[in-house]
Short mmCIF file of C-alpha atoms in Angstrom, two decimals:
data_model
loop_
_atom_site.label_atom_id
_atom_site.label_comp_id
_atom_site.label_asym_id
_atom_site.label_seq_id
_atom_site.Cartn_x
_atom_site.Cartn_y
_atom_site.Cartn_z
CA UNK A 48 0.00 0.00 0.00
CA UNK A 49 3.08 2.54 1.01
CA UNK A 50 4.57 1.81 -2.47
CA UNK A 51 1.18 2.49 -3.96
CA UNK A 52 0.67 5.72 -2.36
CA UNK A 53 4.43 6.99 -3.13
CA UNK A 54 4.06 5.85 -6.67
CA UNK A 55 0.59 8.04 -6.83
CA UNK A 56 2.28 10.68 -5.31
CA UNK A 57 5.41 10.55 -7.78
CA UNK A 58 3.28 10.85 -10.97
CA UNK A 59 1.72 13.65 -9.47
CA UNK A 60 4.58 15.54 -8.43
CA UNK A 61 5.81 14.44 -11.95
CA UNK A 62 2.75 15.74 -13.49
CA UNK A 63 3.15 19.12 -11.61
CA UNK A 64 6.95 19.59 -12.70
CA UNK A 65 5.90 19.31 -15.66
CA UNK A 66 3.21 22.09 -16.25
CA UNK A 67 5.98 24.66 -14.43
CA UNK A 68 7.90 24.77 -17.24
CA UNK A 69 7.62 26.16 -20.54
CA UNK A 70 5.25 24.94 -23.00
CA UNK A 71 6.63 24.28 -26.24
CA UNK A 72 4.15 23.59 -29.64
CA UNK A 73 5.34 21.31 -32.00
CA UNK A 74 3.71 22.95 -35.21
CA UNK A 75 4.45 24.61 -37.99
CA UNK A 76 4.81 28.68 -38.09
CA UNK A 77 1.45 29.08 -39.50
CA UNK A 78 -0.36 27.05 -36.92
CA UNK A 79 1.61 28.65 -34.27
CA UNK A 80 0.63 32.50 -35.03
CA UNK A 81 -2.80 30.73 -35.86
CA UNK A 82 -2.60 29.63 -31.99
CA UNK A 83 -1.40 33.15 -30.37
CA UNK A 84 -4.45 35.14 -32.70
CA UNK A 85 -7.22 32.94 -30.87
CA UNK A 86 -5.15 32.90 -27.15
CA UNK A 87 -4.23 37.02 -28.04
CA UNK A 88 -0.99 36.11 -26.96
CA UNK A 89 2.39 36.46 -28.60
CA UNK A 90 4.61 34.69 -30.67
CA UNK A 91 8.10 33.18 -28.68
CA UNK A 92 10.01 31.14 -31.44
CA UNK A 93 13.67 29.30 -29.85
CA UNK A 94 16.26 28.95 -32.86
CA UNK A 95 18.72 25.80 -31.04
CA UNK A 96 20.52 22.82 -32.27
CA UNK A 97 20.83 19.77 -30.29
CA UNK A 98 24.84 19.82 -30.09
CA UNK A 99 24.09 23.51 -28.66
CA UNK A 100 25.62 23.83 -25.31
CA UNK A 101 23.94 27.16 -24.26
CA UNK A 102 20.82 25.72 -25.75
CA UNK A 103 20.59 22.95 -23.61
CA UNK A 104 21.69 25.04 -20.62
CA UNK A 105 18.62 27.26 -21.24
CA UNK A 106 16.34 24.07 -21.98
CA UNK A 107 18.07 22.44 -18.48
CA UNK A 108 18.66 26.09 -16.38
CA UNK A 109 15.38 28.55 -17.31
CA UNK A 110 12.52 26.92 -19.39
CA UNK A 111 12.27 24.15 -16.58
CA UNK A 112 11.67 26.97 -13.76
CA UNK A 113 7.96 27.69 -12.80
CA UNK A 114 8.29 31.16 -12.99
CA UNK A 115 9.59 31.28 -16.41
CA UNK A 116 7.12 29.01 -17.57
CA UNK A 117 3.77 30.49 -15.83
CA UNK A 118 5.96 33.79 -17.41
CA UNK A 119 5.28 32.28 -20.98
CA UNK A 120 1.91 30.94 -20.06
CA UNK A 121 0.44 34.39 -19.93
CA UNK A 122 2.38 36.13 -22.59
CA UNK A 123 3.28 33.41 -25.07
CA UNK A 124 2.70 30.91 -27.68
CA UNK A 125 6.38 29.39 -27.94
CA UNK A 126 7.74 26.72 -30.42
CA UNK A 127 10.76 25.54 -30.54
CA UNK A 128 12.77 24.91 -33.86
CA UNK A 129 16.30 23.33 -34.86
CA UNK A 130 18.33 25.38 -37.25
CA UNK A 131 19.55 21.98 -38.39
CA UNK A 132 15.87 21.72 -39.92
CA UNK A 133 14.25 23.22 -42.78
CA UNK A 134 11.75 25.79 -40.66
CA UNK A 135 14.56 26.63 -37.91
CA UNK A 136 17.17 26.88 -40.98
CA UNK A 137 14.71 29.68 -42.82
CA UNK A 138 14.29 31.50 -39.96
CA UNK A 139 17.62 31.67 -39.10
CA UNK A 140 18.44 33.15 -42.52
CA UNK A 141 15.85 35.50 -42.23
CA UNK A 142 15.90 36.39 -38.81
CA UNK A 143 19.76 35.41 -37.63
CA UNK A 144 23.48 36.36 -37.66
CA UNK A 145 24.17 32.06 -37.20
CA UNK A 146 24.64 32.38 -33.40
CA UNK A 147 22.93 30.11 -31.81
CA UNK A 148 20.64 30.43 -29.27
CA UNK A 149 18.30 32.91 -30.99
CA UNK A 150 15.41 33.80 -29.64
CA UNK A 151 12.22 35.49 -31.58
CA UNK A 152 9.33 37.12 -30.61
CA UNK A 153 6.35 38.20 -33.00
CA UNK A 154 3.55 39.51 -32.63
CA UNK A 155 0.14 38.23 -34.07
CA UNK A 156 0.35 40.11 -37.47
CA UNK A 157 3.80 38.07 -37.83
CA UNK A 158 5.81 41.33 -37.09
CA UNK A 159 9.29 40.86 -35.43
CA UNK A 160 9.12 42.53 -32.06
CA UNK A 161 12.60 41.75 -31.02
CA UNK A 162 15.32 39.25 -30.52
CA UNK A 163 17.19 37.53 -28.09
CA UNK A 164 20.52 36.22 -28.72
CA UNK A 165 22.66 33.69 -26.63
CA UNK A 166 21.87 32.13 -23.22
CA UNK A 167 21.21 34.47 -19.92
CA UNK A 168 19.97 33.40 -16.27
CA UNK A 169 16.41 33.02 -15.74
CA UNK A 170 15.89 37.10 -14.24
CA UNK A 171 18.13 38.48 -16.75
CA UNK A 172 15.95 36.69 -19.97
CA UNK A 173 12.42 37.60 -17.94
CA UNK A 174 13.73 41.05 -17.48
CA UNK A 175 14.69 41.68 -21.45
CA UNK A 176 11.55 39.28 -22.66
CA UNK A 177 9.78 41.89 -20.48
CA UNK A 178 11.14 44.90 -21.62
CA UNK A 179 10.61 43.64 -25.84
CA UNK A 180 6.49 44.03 -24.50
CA UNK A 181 6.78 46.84 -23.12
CA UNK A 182 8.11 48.59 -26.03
CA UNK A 183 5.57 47.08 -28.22
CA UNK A 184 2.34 47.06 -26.31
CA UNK A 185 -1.15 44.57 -26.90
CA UNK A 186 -3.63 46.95 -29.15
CA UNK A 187 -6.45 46.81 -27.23
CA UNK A 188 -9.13 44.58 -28.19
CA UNK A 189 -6.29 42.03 -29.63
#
């Protein structure tokens, strides 16, 4: 019964973990802005690669915290795309200088906002995510 319970209690601390942390859509661009129009929030795209150190320390170090993540859940729509794949690749051209991470945010119109570039501690990347919406402020009734 003890092993029961603590297995019960696991998957629901598991379950918990797991909602703290950022959200990341696997779809393409289109169905992502598609997404933030109907939530009226914004568009967060991450530009990594898989053999990306700071990448993985930002997947490992901020995206897991709950504050960054309950920080996305109100603002953003975020998908995540490899620059070793076509979508992250075109983006990169478009968007990119080739350092890796980049970070994008749009807003629903598919306007560039501003950009992130490179790996930061949680308060630092909330801090300059933050001050990108300020500059560009929700029109009301959006």
């Amino acid at each position: 019964m003890k092993h029961w319970i603590l297995t019960v209690a696991l998957l629901l601390c598991g379950m918990a973990a797991s909602e703290a942390q950022v959200r990341f859509e696997t779809c393409s661009t289109d169905e992502l802005r598609e997404l933030a129009v109907r939530s009226g929030k914004r568009v967060f795209i991450d530009l990594y690669a898989s053999w990306c150190g700071p990448c993985r320390q930002m997947e490992r170090d901020v995206f897991s915290q709950r504050a960054v993540g309950e920080f996305f859940d109100r603002r953003f729509v975020a998908a995540k795309y490899s620059v070793d794949r076509s979508t992250g690749r075109q983006l990169m051209q478009r968007y990119g200088n080739g350092a890796i991470p980049l970070y994008l945010i749009f807003d629903t119109e598919g306007n560039l906002l501003g950009r992130i570039e490179g790996a930061a501690p949680a308060e630092k990347f909330l801090a300059e995510l933050q001050r990108i919406l300020d500059k560009h402020p929700a029109e009301k009734g959006k």
